[in-house]
Structure formats: structure tokens, C-alpha cells
CSV table of C-alpha atoms in Angstrom, one decimal:
chain,number,residue,atom,x,y,z
A,1,GLY,CA,-4.7,-25.2,9.0
A,2,PHE,CA,-1.1,-24.5,8.2
A,3,LEU,CA,0.8,-22.8,5.4
A,4,GLU,CA,2.6,-24.8,2.7
A,5,ASP,CA,4.4,-22.7,0.1
A,6,GLY,CA,2.3,-19.8,1.3
A,7,ILE,CA,-1.0,-21.6,0.7
A,8,LEU,CA,-3.3,-22.4,3.6
A,9,VAL,CA,-3.8,-26.2,3.9
A,10,GLN,CA,-7.1,-27.1,5.7
A,11,ASP,CA,-7.1,-30.9,5.1
A,12,ILE,CA,-7.9,-32.4,8.5
A,13,SER,CA,-5.8,-35.6,8.1
A,14,ARG,CA,-2.7,-33.6,7.0
A,15,THR,CA,-3.2,-31.1,9.7
A,16,ARG,CA,-3.5,-33.9,12.3
A,17,ARG,CA,-0.3,-35.6,11.2
A,18,ARG,CA,1.6,-32.3,11.1
A,19,TYR,CA,0.4,-31.4,14.6
A,20,LEU,CA,1.2,-34.7,16.2
A,21,CYS,CA,4.8,-34.6,14.8
A,22,SER,CA,5.4,-30.9,15.9
A,23,TRP,CA,7.0,-29.7,19.1
A,24,ALA,CA,3.8,-28.0,20.1
A,25,PHE,CA,2.0,-31.3,20.7
A,26,PRO,CA,3.9,-32.4,23.9
A,27,TRP,CA,3.8,-28.9,25.3
A,28,ASP,CA,0.0,-28.7,24.8
A,29,VAL,CA,-0.5,-32.1,26.4
A,30,ALA,CA,1.6,-31.0,29.4
A,31,ALA,CA,-0.3,-27.7,29.6
A,32,VAL,CA,-3.7,-29.4,29.9
A,33,LEU,CA,-2.8,-32.1,32.4
A,34,PRO,CA,-5.0,-31.7,35.5
A,35,THR,CA,-2.1,-31.2,37.9
A,36,GLU,CA,-4.4,-29.4,40.4
A,37,LEU,CA,-5.8,-32.8,41.3
A,38,LEU,CA,-2.5,-33.3,43.2
A,39,CYS,CA,-3.8,-30.9,45.9
A,40,LEU,CA,-6.5,-33.5,46.8
A,41,LEU,CA,-3.9,-36.0,48.0
A,42,PRO,CA,-3.3,-36.0,51.7
A,43,GLY,CA,-0.5,-33.7,52.8
A,44,VAL,CA,0.2,-32.3,49.4
A,45,SER,CA,-2.0,-29.2,49.7
A,46,VAL,CA,0.2,-28.1,52.6
A,47,VAL,CA,3.3,-28.0,50.4
A,48,LEU,CA,1.7,-27.1,47.0
A,49,GLY,CA,-1.1,-24.6,46.7
A,50,VAL,CA,-3.5,-24.6,43.8
A,51,PRO,CA,-1.7,-21.8,41.9
A,52,VAL,CA,1.6,-23.6,42.1
A,53,ALA,CA,0.0,-26.8,41.0
A,54,ARG,CA,-1.5,-25.1,37.9
A,55,ALA,CA,1.8,-23.6,36.8
A,56,ASN,CA,1.8,-25.9,33.8
A,57,ARG,CA,-0.8,-23.7,32.2
A,58,CYS,CA,2.0,-21.2,31.5
A,59,LEU,CA,3.2,-23.6,28.9
A,60,ARG,CA,0.5,-22.2,26.7
A,61,ALA,CA,2.2,-18.8,26.6
A,62,PRO,CA,3.9,-19.4,23.2
A,63,ARG,CA,0.5,-20.2,21.7
A,64,LEU,CA,-0.9,-17.0,23.2
A,65,PHE,CA,1.9,-14.9,21.7
A,66,GLU,CA,1.4,-16.6,18.4
A,67,ALA,CA,-2.3,-15.7,18.4
A,68,PHE,CA,-1.5,-12.1,19.3
A,69,ASP,CA,0.9,-11.8,16.4
A,70,ARG,CA,-1.6,-13.2,14.0
A,71,CYS,CA,-4.4,-11.0,15.2
A,72,GLU,CA,-2.1,-7.9,15.1
A,73,THR,CA,-1.1,-8.6,11.4
A,74,ARG,CA,-4.6,-9.4,10.2
A,75,THR,CA,-6.8,-7.0,12.1
A,76,GLY,CA,-7.8,-3.7,10.5
A,77,TRP,CA,-7.1,-1.8,13.7
A,78,PRO,CA,-3.6,-2.9,14.8
A,79,ASN,CA,-3.0,0.1,17.0
A,80,VAL,CA,-6.3,-0.4,19.0
A,81,PHE,CA,-5.3,-4.1,19.4
A,82,ARG,CA,-1.9,-3.1,20.7
A,83,VAL,CA,-3.4,-0.8,23.3
A,84,ALA,CA,-5.9,-3.5,24.4
A,85,LYS,CA,-3.0,-6.0,24.6
A,86,LEU,CA,-1.0,-3.6,26.7
A,87,THR,CA,-3.9,-2.9,29.0
A,88,MET,CA,-4.4,-6.6,29.5
A,89,TYR,CA,-0.7,-7.0,30.4
A,90,LEU,CA,-1.0,-4.2,32.8
A,91,VAL,CA,-4.1,-5.6,34.6
A,92,LEU,CA,-2.6,-9.1,34.6
A,93,GLY,CA,0.6,-7.7,36.2
A,94,ILE,CA,-1.3,-5.9,38.9
A,95,HIS,CA,-3.3,-9.1,39.6
A,96,TRP,CA,-0.2,-11.2,40.0
A,97,HIS,CA,1.4,-8.6,42.2
A,98,GLY,CA,-1.8,-8.5,44.3
A,99,CYS,CA,-1.7,-12.3,44.7
A,100,LEU,CA,1.9,-12.1,45.9
A,101,TYR,CA,1.0,-9.3,48.3
A,102,PHE,CA,-1.9,-11.4,49.7
A,103,ALA,CA,0.2,-14.5,50.0
A,104,LEU,CA,2.8,-12.5,52.0
A,105,SER,CA,0.1,-11.0,54.1
A,106,VAL,CA,-1.2,-14.5,54.9
A,107,ARG,CA,2.3,-15.6,55.9
A,108,LEU,CA,2.8,-12.5,58.1
A,109,GLY,CA,-0.7,-12.6,59.5
A,110,LEU,CA,-3.8,-10.8,58.2
A,111,GLY,CA,-4.4,-7.5,60.0
A,112,THR,CA,-1.3,-7.8,62.2
A,113,ASP,CA,-0.1,-4.4,61.1
A,114,PRO,CA,-1.4,-1.5,58.9
A,115,TRP,CA,0.8,-2.7,55.9
A,116,VAL,CA,-0.6,-6.2,55.4
A,117,CYS,CA,-4.1,-7.0,54.1
A,118,PRO,CA,-6.8,-6.6,56.7
A,119,ALA,CA,-8.7,-9.7,57.9
A,120,PHE,CA,-11.9,-9.1,55.9
A,121,SER,CA,-14.5,-11.8,56.1
A,122,ARG,CA,-15.5,-11.6,52.4
A,123,PRO,CA,-12.9,-12.9,49.9
A,124,LEU,CA,-14.0,-10.3,47.3
A,125,ARG,CA,-13.1,-7.5,49.7
A,126,ARG,CA,-9.7,-9.1,50.3
A,127,TYR,CA,-9.0,-9.3,46.6
A,128,LEU,CA,-10.1,-5.7,45.9
A,129,HIS,CA,-7.9,-4.4,48.7
A,130,SER,CA,-4.9,-6.4,47.4
A,131,PHE,CA,-5.6,-5.2,43.8
A,132,TYR,CA,-5.9,-1.6,45.0
A,133,PHE,CA,-2.7,-1.8,47.1
A,134,SER,CA,-0.8,-3.3,44.1
A,135,THR,CA,-2.1,-0.6,41.8
A,136,LEU,CA,-0.9,2.2,44.2
A,137,VAL,CA,2.6,0.5,44.5
A,138,LEU,CA,3.1,-0.2,40.8
A,139,ALA,CA,1.8,3.2,39.8
A,140,MET,CA,4.3,4.7,42.4
A,141,VAL,CA,1.6,6.9,43.9
A,142,GLY,CA,3.1,6.4,47.3
A,143,ASP,CA,-0.1,6.6,49.3
A,144,THR,CA,0.5,3.3,51.1
A,145,PRO,CA,1.1,2.4,54.7
A,146,ALA,CA,4.8,2.3,55.7
A,147,PRO,CA,6.3,-1.2,55.9
A,148,GLN,CA,7.2,-2.4,59.4
A,149,ARG,CA,9.1,-5.7,58.9
A,150,GLU,CA,12.1,-6.8,56.8
A,151,GLU,CA,9.9,-8.8,54.4
A,152,GLU,CA,7.7,-5.9,53.8
A,153,PHE,CA,10.6,-3.6,53.1
A,154,LEU,CA,12.1,-6.1,50.6
A,155,PHE,CA,8.7,-6.5,48.9
A,156,ILE,CA,8.2,-2.8,48.5
A,157,VAL,CA,11.7,-2.2,47.2
A,158,THR,CA,11.3,-5.0,44.7
A,159,SER,CA,7.9,-3.7,43.7
A,160,PHE,CA,9.2,-0.2,43.0
A,161,LEU,CA,12.0,-1.5,40.9
A,162,LEU,CA,9.5,-3.6,38.8
A,163,ALA,CA,7.2,-0.5,38.6
A,164,VAL,CA,10.1,1.6,37.1
A,165,LEU,CA,10.8,-1.1,34.6
A,166,GLY,CA,7.1,-1.5,33.8
A,167,PHE,CA,6.5,2.2,33.5
A,168,ALA,CA,9.4,2.5,31.0
A,169,THR,CA,8.0,-0.4,29.0
A,170,ILE,CA,4.5,1.1,28.9
A,171,THR,CA,5.8,4.5,27.9
A,172,GLY,CA,7.8,2.9,25.1
A,173,SER,CA,4.8,0.9,23.9
A,174,ILE,CA,2.5,3.9,23.9
A,175,SER,CA,5.1,6.0,22.1
A,176,ALA,CA,5.4,3.3,19.4
A,177,VAL,CA,1.6,3.2,19.0
A,178,ILE,CA,1.5,7.0,18.6
A,179,ALA,CA,4.4,6.9,16.1
A,180,ASN,CA,2.6,4.2,14.1
A,181,LEU,CA,-0.5,6.4,14.0
A,182,SER,CA,1.5,9.3,12.8
A,183,ALA,CA,3.3,7.2,10.2
A,184,ALA,CA,0.0,5.8,8.9
A,185,ASP,CA,-1.3,9.4,8.5
A,186,ALA,CA,1.9,10.5,6.8
A,187,ALA,CA,1.6,7.6,4.3
A,188,PHE,CA,-1.8,8.6,3.2
A,189,TYR,CA,-2.1,12.3,3.7
A,190,PRO,CA,0.4,15.1,3.0
A,191,ASP,CA,1.8,17.0,6.0
A,192,ALA,CA,0.4,20.5,6.3
A,193,GLY,CA,3.2,21.7,8.6
A,194,PRO,CA,5.9,22.5,6.0
A,195,VAL,CA,3.4,24.4,3.8
A,196,ARG,CA,2.3,26.5,6.8
A,197,ARG,CA,5.9,27.3,7.8
A,198,TYR,CA,6.8,28.2,4.2
A,199,LEU,CA,3.8,30.6,3.9
A,200,ARG,CA,4.7,32.1,7.3
A,201,ALA,CA,8.3,32.6,6.3
A,202,ARG,CA,7.4,34.2,3.0
A,203,GLY,CA,4.9,36.5,4.5
A,204,ALA,CA,1.9,35.1,2.7
A,205,GLY,CA,-1.6,36.4,3.6
A,206,ARG,CA,-3.8,34.7,6.1
A,207,GLN,CA,-6.4,34.1,3.4
A,208,LEU,CA,-4.1,31.9,1.4
A,209,ALA,CA,-2.9,30.1,4.5
A,210,GLY,CA,-6.5,29.5,5.5
A,211,ARG,CA,-7.3,28.0,2.1
A,212,VAL,CA,-4.3,25.6,2.4
A,213,ALA,CA,-5.3,24.6,5.9
A,214,ARG,CA,-8.9,24.0,4.8
A,215,TRP,CA,-7.7,21.9,1.9
A,216,HIS,CA,-5.7,19.6,4.2
A,217,GLN,CA,-8.6,19.4,6.6
A,218,HIS,CA,-11.0,18.4,3.8
A,219,LEU,CA,-8.6,15.6,2.8
A,220,ARG,CA,-8.6,14.1,6.3
A,221,MET,CA,-12.3,14.6,7.1
A,222,GLN,CA,-13.5,13.1,3.7
A,223,ARG,CA,-10.7,10.5,3.8
A,224,LYS,CA,-9.3,11.5,0.4
A,225,LEU,CA,-6.0,9.7,-0.3
A,226,PRO,CA,-3.9,11.6,-2.8
A,227,ALA,CA,-0.8,9.4,-2.2
A,228,GLU,CA,-2.2,6.2,-3.5
A,229,GLN,CA,0.6,5.5,-6.0
A,230,GLU,CA,3.3,5.7,-3.2
A,231,VAL,CA,1.3,3.4,-1.0
A,232,LEU,CA,0.8,0.7,-3.6
A,233,GLN,CA,4.2,1.0,-5.3
A,234,HIS,CA,5.6,-2.1,-3.6
A,235,LEU,CA,2.8,-4.5,-4.8
A,236,PRO,CA,3.4,-6.6,-7.9
A,237,GLN,CA,1.9,-5.3,-11.1
A,238,GLY,CA,-1.0,-7.7,-11.3
A,239,LEU,CA,-2.0,-7.3,-7.6
A,240,ARG,CA,-1.7,-3.5,-7.9
A,241,ALA,CA,-4.0,-3.6,-10.9
A,242,GLU,CA,-6.6,-5.6,-9.0
A,243,VAL,CA,-6.4,-3.3,-6.0
A,244,ALA,CA,-6.7,-0.1,-8.2
A,245,ALA,CA,-9.6,-1.7,-10.2
A,246,SER,CA,-11.5,-2.7,-7.1
A,247,VAL,CA,-11.2,0.8,-5.7
A,248,HIS,CA,-11.6,3.1,-8.7
A,249,LEU,CA,-13.2,1.0,-11.5
A,250,PRO,CA,-16.8,1.6,-10.3
A,251,ALA,CA,-16.3,5.3,-10.4
A,252,LEU,CA,-14.5,5.1,-13.8
A,253,ARG,CA,-17.4,3.2,-15.3
A,254,ARG,CA,-19.8,6.1,-14.5
A,255,VAL,CA,-17.9,8.2,-17.0
A,256,GLY,CA,-19.9,8.2,-20.3
A,257,LEU,CA,-16.8,7.9,-22.5
A,258,PHE,CA,-16.0,4.5,-21.1
A,259,HIS,CA,-19.3,2.8,-21.4
A,260,SER,CA,-18.3,1.0,-24.6
A,261,TRP,CA,-14.7,0.5,-23.8
A,262,GLU,CA,-13.2,-2.9,-23.0
A,263,HIS,CA,-12.4,-4.0,-19.5
A,264,GLU,CA,-8.7,-4.4,-20.3
A,265,VAL,CA,-8.5,-0.7,-21.4
A,266,LEU,CA,-10.1,0.5,-18.2
A,267,GLN,CA,-7.6,-1.6,-16.2
A,268,GLN,CA,-4.7,0.0,-17.9
A,269,LEU,CA,-6.2,3.4,-17.3
A,270,VAL,CA,-6.8,2.8,-13.6
A,271,LEU,CA,-3.1,2.1,-13.0
A,272,ARG,CA,-2.3,5.5,-14.5
A,273,LEU,CA,-4.9,7.6,-12.8
A,274,ARG,CA,-3.8,10.1,-10.1
A,275,PRO,CA,-6.4,11.5,-7.7
A,276,GLN,CA,-6.5,15.2,-7.2
A,277,VAL,CA,-8.7,17.4,-5.0
A,278,PHE,CA,-9.5,21.0,-6.0
A,279,GLY,CA,-10.9,23.6,-3.5
A,280,PRO,CA,-13.7,26.1,-3.9
A,281,GLY,CA,-13.0,28.8,-6.4
A,282,GLU,CA,-9.8,27.1,-7.7
A,283,PHE,CA,-9.2,27.0,-11.5
A,284,VAL,CA,-8.6,23.5,-12.8
A,285,CYS,CA,-7.5,24.8,-16.1
A,286,ARG,CA,-7.6,28.1,-18.0
A,287,ARG,CA,-8.4,28.8,-21.6
A,288,GLY,CA,-5.2,29.1,-23.7
A,289,ASP,CA,-3.0,27.1,-21.4
A,290,VAL,CA,-1.0,24.2,-22.8
A,291,GLY,CA,-2.8,21.0,-21.9
A,292,HIS,CA,-0.8,18.1,-20.3
A,293,GLU,CA,-3.6,16.2,-18.5
A,294,MET,CA,-7.3,15.3,-18.9
A,295,TYR,CA,-9.7,15.0,-16.0
A,296,PHE,CA,-12.5,12.8,-14.9
A,297,ILE,CA,-15.0,14.0,-12.3
A,298,ARG,CA,-15.4,11.6,-9.5
A,299,GLU,CA,-17.2,13.8,-7.0
A,300,GLY,CA,-18.2,17.4,-6.9
A,301,ARG,CA,-19.2,20.1,-9.4
A,302,LEU,CA,-17.2,22.3,-11.8
A,303,ALA,CA,-18.3,25.3,-13.7
A,304,VAL,CA,-17.3,26.4,-17.3
A,305,VAL,CA,-16.9,30.1,-16.8
A,306,ALA,CA,-16.4,33.0,-19.2
A,307,GLU,CA,-13.3,35.2,-19.5
A,308,ASP,CA,-14.5,37.3,-16.5
A,309,GLY,CA,-14.2,34.3,-14.2
A,310,ILE,CA,-17.7,34.8,-12.8
A,311,THR,CA,-20.3,34.1,-15.5
A,312,GLN,CA,-21.1,30.4,-15.6
A,313,LEU,CA,-21.7,28.9,-19.0
A,314,ALA,CA,-22.2,25.3,-18.0
A,315,VAL,CA,-21.9,23.1,-14.9
A,316,LEU,CA,-20.1,19.7,-15.1
A,317,GLY,CA,-21.1,17.0,-12.6
A,318,GLU,CA,-20.1,13.5,-11.6
A,319,GLY,CA,-19.3,11.1,-14.4
A,320,LEU,CA,-18.2,13.8,-16.9
A,321,TYR,CA,-14.7,14.5,-18.3
A,322,PHE,CA,-12.8,17.3,-19.9
A,323,GLY,CA,-9.4,18.3,-21.3
A,324,GLU,CA,-9.1,15.4,-23.8
A,325,ILE,CA,-9.1,17.7,-26.8
A,326,SER,CA,-5.7,19.2,-26.0
A,327,LEU,CA,-4.2,15.7,-25.6
A,328,ILE,CA,-5.3,13.8,-28.7
A,329,ASN,CA,-4.3,14.9,-32.2
A,330,ILE,CA,-7.6,15.7,-33.9
A,331,LYS,CA,-7.1,16.9,-37.5
A,332,GLY,CA,-8.5,20.4,-38.1
A,333,ASN,CA,-8.3,21.4,-34.4
A,334,MET,CA,-7.8,25.2,-34.5
A,335,ALA,CA,-6.9,25.2,-30.8
A,336,GLY,CA,-4.0,22.8,-31.1
A,337,ASN,CA,-2.9,21.6,-27.7
A,338,ARG,CA,-4.3,24.6,-26.0
A,339,ARG,CA,-7.2,24.6,-23.5
A,340,THR,CA,-10.5,25.7,-25.0
A,341,ALA,CA,-12.4,26.6,-21.7
A,342,ASN,CA,-12.0,27.9,-18.2
A,343,ILE,CA,-12.9,25.3,-15.6
A,344,LEU,CA,-13.6,26.4,-12.1
A,345,SER,CA,-14.3,24.2,-9.0
A,346,ILE,CA,-17.5,25.3,-7.3
A,347,GLY,CA,-16.9,23.3,-4.1
A,348,TYR,CA,-14.4,20.7,-3.2
A,349,SER,CA,-14.1,18.5,-6.3
A,350,ASP,CA,-12.5,15.0,-6.4
A,351,LEU,CA,-11.0,14.4,-9.9
A,352,PHE,CA,-9.0,11.7,-11.6
A,353,CYS,CA,-6.0,13.1,-13.6
A,354,LEU,CA,-4.6,11.3,-16.6
A,355,GLY,CA,-1.3,12.5,-18.2
A,356,LYS,CA,-0.7,12.9,-21.9
A,357,GLU,CA,2.1,10.3,-22.0
A,358,ASP,CA,0.0,7.8,-20.0
A,359,LEU,CA,-3.0,8.3,-22.3
A,360,ALA,CA,-0.9,7.9,-25.4
A,361,GLU,CA,0.5,4.6,-24.1
A,362,VAL,CA,-2.9,3.2,-23.5
A,363,LEU,CA,-4.4,4.4,-26.8
A,364,ALA,CA,-1.4,3.0,-28.7
A,365,GLU,CA,-2.3,-0.5,-27.4
A,366,PHE,CA,-6.0,-0.2,-28.1
A,367,PRO,CA,-6.8,1.5,-31.5
A,368,HIS,CA,-10.6,1.1,-31.0
A,369,ALA,CA,-10.5,3.2,-27.8
A,370,ARG,CA,-8.4,5.8,-29.6
A,371,ALA,CA,-10.9,6.0,-32.5
A,372,ALA,CA,-13.8,6.4,-30.0
A,373,MET,CA,-12.0,9.2,-28.2
A,374,GLU,CA,-11.1,11.0,-31.4
A,375,ALA,CA,-14.8,10.8,-32.6
A,376,LYS,CA,-16.0,12.3,-29.3
A,377,GLY,CA,-13.4,15.1,-29.5
A,378,ARG,CA,-14.3,15.8,-33.1
A,379,GLU,CA,-18.0,16.0,-32.2
A,380,LEU,CA,-17.3,18.5,-29.4
A,381,LEU,CA,-15.1,20.6,-31.6
A,382,LEU,CA,-17.9,20.8,-34.2
A,383,ARG,CA,-20.3,22.0,-31.6
A,384,MET,CA,-17.8,24.6,-30.4
A,385,GLY,CA,-17.0,25.7,-34.0
A,386,ARG,CA,-13.3,25.1,-33.6
A,387,LEU,CA,-13.0,22.4,-36.2
A,388,ASP,CA,-11.6,23.6,-39.6
A,389,MET,CA,-13.1,21.3,-42.1
A,390,GLY,CA,-10.8,22.4,-44.9
A,391,ALA,CA,-7.7,21.9,-42.7
A,392,GLU,CA,-9.1,18.5,-41.7
A,393,ALA,CA,-9.5,17.5,-45.4
A,394,VAL,CA,-6.0,18.7,-46.1
A,395,ALA,CA,-4.7,16.8,-43.1
A,396,VAL,CA,-6.5,13.7,-44.2
A,397,ALA,CA,-5.2,14.0,-47.8
A,398,ALA,CA,-1.7,14.7,-46.5
A,399,GLU,CA,-1.9,11.6,-44.2
A,400,ALA,CA,-3.2,9.5,-47.1
A,401,GLU,CA,-0.4,10.7,-49.3
A,402,ALA,CA,2.1,10.1,-46.6
A,403,GLU,CA,0.7,6.7,-46.1
A,404,GLN,CA,1.0,6.0,-49.8
A,405,ARG,CA,4.5,7.3,-49.9
A,406,LEU,CA,5.3,5.2,-46.9
A,407,ARG,CA,4.0,2.1,-48.6
A,408,GLY,CA,6.0,2.9,-51.7
A,409,LEU,CA,9.1,3.3,-49.6
A,410,GLU,CA,8.4,0.0,-48.0
A,411,VAL,CA,8.0,-1.7,-51.4
A,412,THR,CA,11.2,0.0,-52.6
A,413,LEU,CA,13.0,-1.1,-49.4
A,414,GLU,CA,11.9,-4.7,-49.9
A,415,GLY,CA,13.2,-4.6,-53.5
A,416,LEU,CA,16.5,-3.2,-52.3
A,417,GLN,CA,16.7,-5.8,-49.6
A,418,THR,CA,16.0,-8.6,-52.2
A,419,ARG,CA,18.7,-7.2,-54.6
A,420,ALA,CA,21.2,-6.8,-51.8
A,421,ALA,CA,20.6,-10.4,-50.7
A,422,ARG,CA,21.0,-11.6,-54.3
A,423,LEU,CA,24.3,-9.6,-54.7
A,424,LEU,CA,25.5,-11.0,-51.4
A,425,ALA,CA,24.8,-14.6,-52.6
A,426,GLN,CA,26.6,-13.9,-55.8
A,427,LEU,CA,29.6,-12.4,-54.0
A,428,GLU,CA,29.8,-15.5,-51.7
A,429,ALA,CA,29.6,-17.8,-54.7
A,430,GLY,CA,32.4,-15.9,-56.5
A,431,ALA,CA,34.6,-15.9,-53.4
A,432,LEU,CA,34.1,-19.7,-53.2
A,433,ARG,CA,35.0,-20.3,-56.8
A,434,MET,CA,38.1,-18.1,-56.4
A,435,ALA,CA,39.2,-20.1,-53.3
A,436,LEU,CA,38.8,-23.4,-55.2
A,437,ARG,CA,40.9,-22.0,-58.2
A,438,VAL,CA,43.6,-20.9,-55.8
A,439,GLN,CA,43.7,-24.3,-54.1
A,440,CYS,CA,44.0,-26.0,-57.5
A,441,LEU,CA,46.9,-23.8,-58.6
A,442,GLU,CA,48.7,-24.4,-55.3
A,443,GLU,CA,48.4,-28.2,-55.7
A,444,ARG,CA,49.7,-28.0,-59.3
A,445,LEU,CA,52.7,-25.9,-58.1
A,446,HIS,CA,53.5,-28.4,-55.4
A,447,LEU,CA,53.5,-31.3,-57.9
A,448,ARG,CA,55.8,-29.5,-60.3
A,449,GLN,CA,58.2,-28.7,-57.5
A,450,ARG,CA,58.2,-32.3,-56.5
A,451,ASP,CA,58.9,-33.6,-60.1
A,452,GLY,CA,61.7,-31.1,-60.5
A,453,ALA,CA,63.4,-32.2,-57.3
A,454,ALA,CA,63.1,-35.9,-58.3
A,455,GLY,CA,64.7,-35.2,-61.8
A,456,THR,CA,67.6,-33.4,-60.2
A,457,GLY,CA,68.3,-36.2,-57.8
A,458,GLY,CA,68.4,-38.8,-60.6
A,459,ALA,CA,70.9,-36.8,-62.6
């Protein structure tokens, strides 16, 4: 197929017409012509060998490079493909050099001196010797027989110059592959080096530095990707939503709170979730802290601990959530926006973090989801004994009164707008009448002036 406006066209007739009219068609025809049959003609084989006669096959090189480019951009292991391609180029270069060495040895005479290829009876042994000799020369090992003739000196010098150029190219390619690997790791995982240097410069203890090192190691071993937002930021909004939904939506659906929520709400939430990983013994939140995020447990276990930080009151597992009470405005909540419990990570815990502003934006667009979350939070506060029923009733009454006053203000505002529109219409009508009267007076004045001038002229 071929691309048309970015869409793959696979219609056979259109593909055939496009190919026959392209520049690649005559090149492909010339590349597959059986030119090696010329060697069967009398006397031609003496002048042209089979390799020279098949040189038209090199016209397929642009197709080969095009295939390499497509494979490199579509494969999931581009660096491995680059290394394999570089290895193929290396082996092919050694093979061609060995062929030239063998051709020169045939011209000079096989086995006439130690430098040329020996006169082995088996063709495989001749090829292996030529390949081995070319490998030593191009690798600049130097363990080769000394040249004896001018042709041999010229061949060795040229080979060494090509070896230097090839070695520089290979070194640059390998360096590019290693740099790409480092860049890929830096795009997904945070660099532990600056943190280690900072702790060493500040004289932090080895225990804290060890915890930081183990945290970075856990991210790489378990393939946790905390920098997802930075990686996906260049994608358009719709495609980014689909990518985030395909990756995180199955885990988000395991959360009991979202079982009855609409698919559109979950898609909006997925775009705003931030992955976070907490290490063993690390507090996710402490009681009394101001809450700015709520958390969804993707993997791992967390403990609700007492004030001593040791006694476990409950254990939270995969699919649960916490921290929503301090984000939503529940009437009668005696804790306000403060945390109501101490949450401690038992092992390494993979959580989704949702900020207060992001949650407010989503719930403002979907009132049903907001009502469901407030109902869950109210039920939890009732079980904890932190819901003041009297304050809730007062808040509900105050909200109803405020709503009633707001409606009264809206009615009053509508009346004022109607009266203002009426006064404006009356003002415009009065201005129009005044303009007409002024125009009539001006016309009468002009008539009187004209009559007076005519009477004076007659006298």
C-alpha cells in the first residue's frame, strides 16, 4: 500500500497504477534483469566476471534503506535493530574486502608469497582464509604477513585507511545507541544521581540514602513510570485520553467508588491522575494535615495506624481509596479539610494521586458523580463519628435560605432589567420626538428668512 493524506491505501489497482508511474519501477526492472547470463556468451566471461555482471542488483539499495527506516520506526526495539543493522554492515564490509583480497591474490598468483591467499583445494577454506585476513586488517590487529609487492602495499594502506573510517563510524553509531538508551531511561525514570549527590553534600545518613536508592531501583525493576504526563504531553487531547484510558482504566474500574460512574467521568479522571510510588514505612498522609490530594490504591497494601505510628487499625488493599473527605465539602464535617487518619505504606505501594482542583473540575461537569462521592464521604464520617448532624442541618438550612435569597435576587434583577429596558426605550422615543421638533423649527426658520429676503428685494 501507500499513504494518501496519512491514510494507508491498500487498493490493488490504485497501488499498481501508482507503482508503474513512479521512479522506482524502472529501477526495479533494471535490478532484476538476469545480466549474469551475459557470462555464458563466448569470450565475455574473460572480461566480465559474475560479480561484475550482477552489479545491477545494487540498484535495490534505496529499497533496502527504505525498509530499514520503516522497520526502525515501527519496531518496539529500535536500538536492538540498530545494533543488528550495524553488525550486518560490518560483516558485509568484511566480506567485500575479503572478495577483493581474493581477487588480488588470484591476479598475483595463489600461494606465491606469504601475503596472498594460499592455494587451498577447497573453496570454503579459501573463503574462510580471505574473511579471516580481512577481519585482521579491518580490525587493525596487525597480525598479518608483511606485503612484498607494490600492489600488496597499496592494498594494505587503502585497507587501513578504510578501517580507520569504519572504526570511527562504528564508534559513533554505538555511542548514538547508548545515548538513545540513556535518553529513553531518562524520559521514563527519574535520575538518581542528583539526589545522591545532594544527600552526600548535605551529610545525610546512609540509611536515608539507601532508602532513596532502593526506591529508584524499585521503579526500574517493576517498570513503574512516574513521568507519564511528560511523555504524553505532545499527543493531542483525544489521543492522549485514549492512551491513558487503555493503560489505567482497567485499574481504575477496580475501585469500588467508580463502579456506577459513567465512562465519560472516568476518562476525565484518567487524564488527571498522577502515579506515585511510596516505599516501606513511608507515611502517605498524617492525621491533621491539610489535604490537597486523594489517593487510589493500584497495587500494594497500606495500613491505617494509630497516633504511635505502630498500631495498625486497618489494612487497605488494591481497589480502595482514601483522602476524599478533605477534598469535598461535606456539610457537618468536623474535620474540615484536615486528614482524619494516618496512612502508612507497608511495602512498596503504587497509588494514583488526584489533586483537589482536578477533582473539582471533574465533579463540576458531572453532578451525579459529585452526589455519589458526597454520599460515600457522609457515610464514612457517620461511622467515624465526625459528622455533626446539627451543623449539617444548619448548613442545609443556610444553603436553602441562600438559595431562596439568590432566587429572590434573580427575580429582582430580572425586574430591574425589564424596567431599565423600558426606560431606555422611553428615552430613545423622547430623543426621537425632540429631534423631529428641532427639525420642524429649523425648516420654519429657513422659510421666514427666505420670505423676509424676498420682501426686501421687492421694496
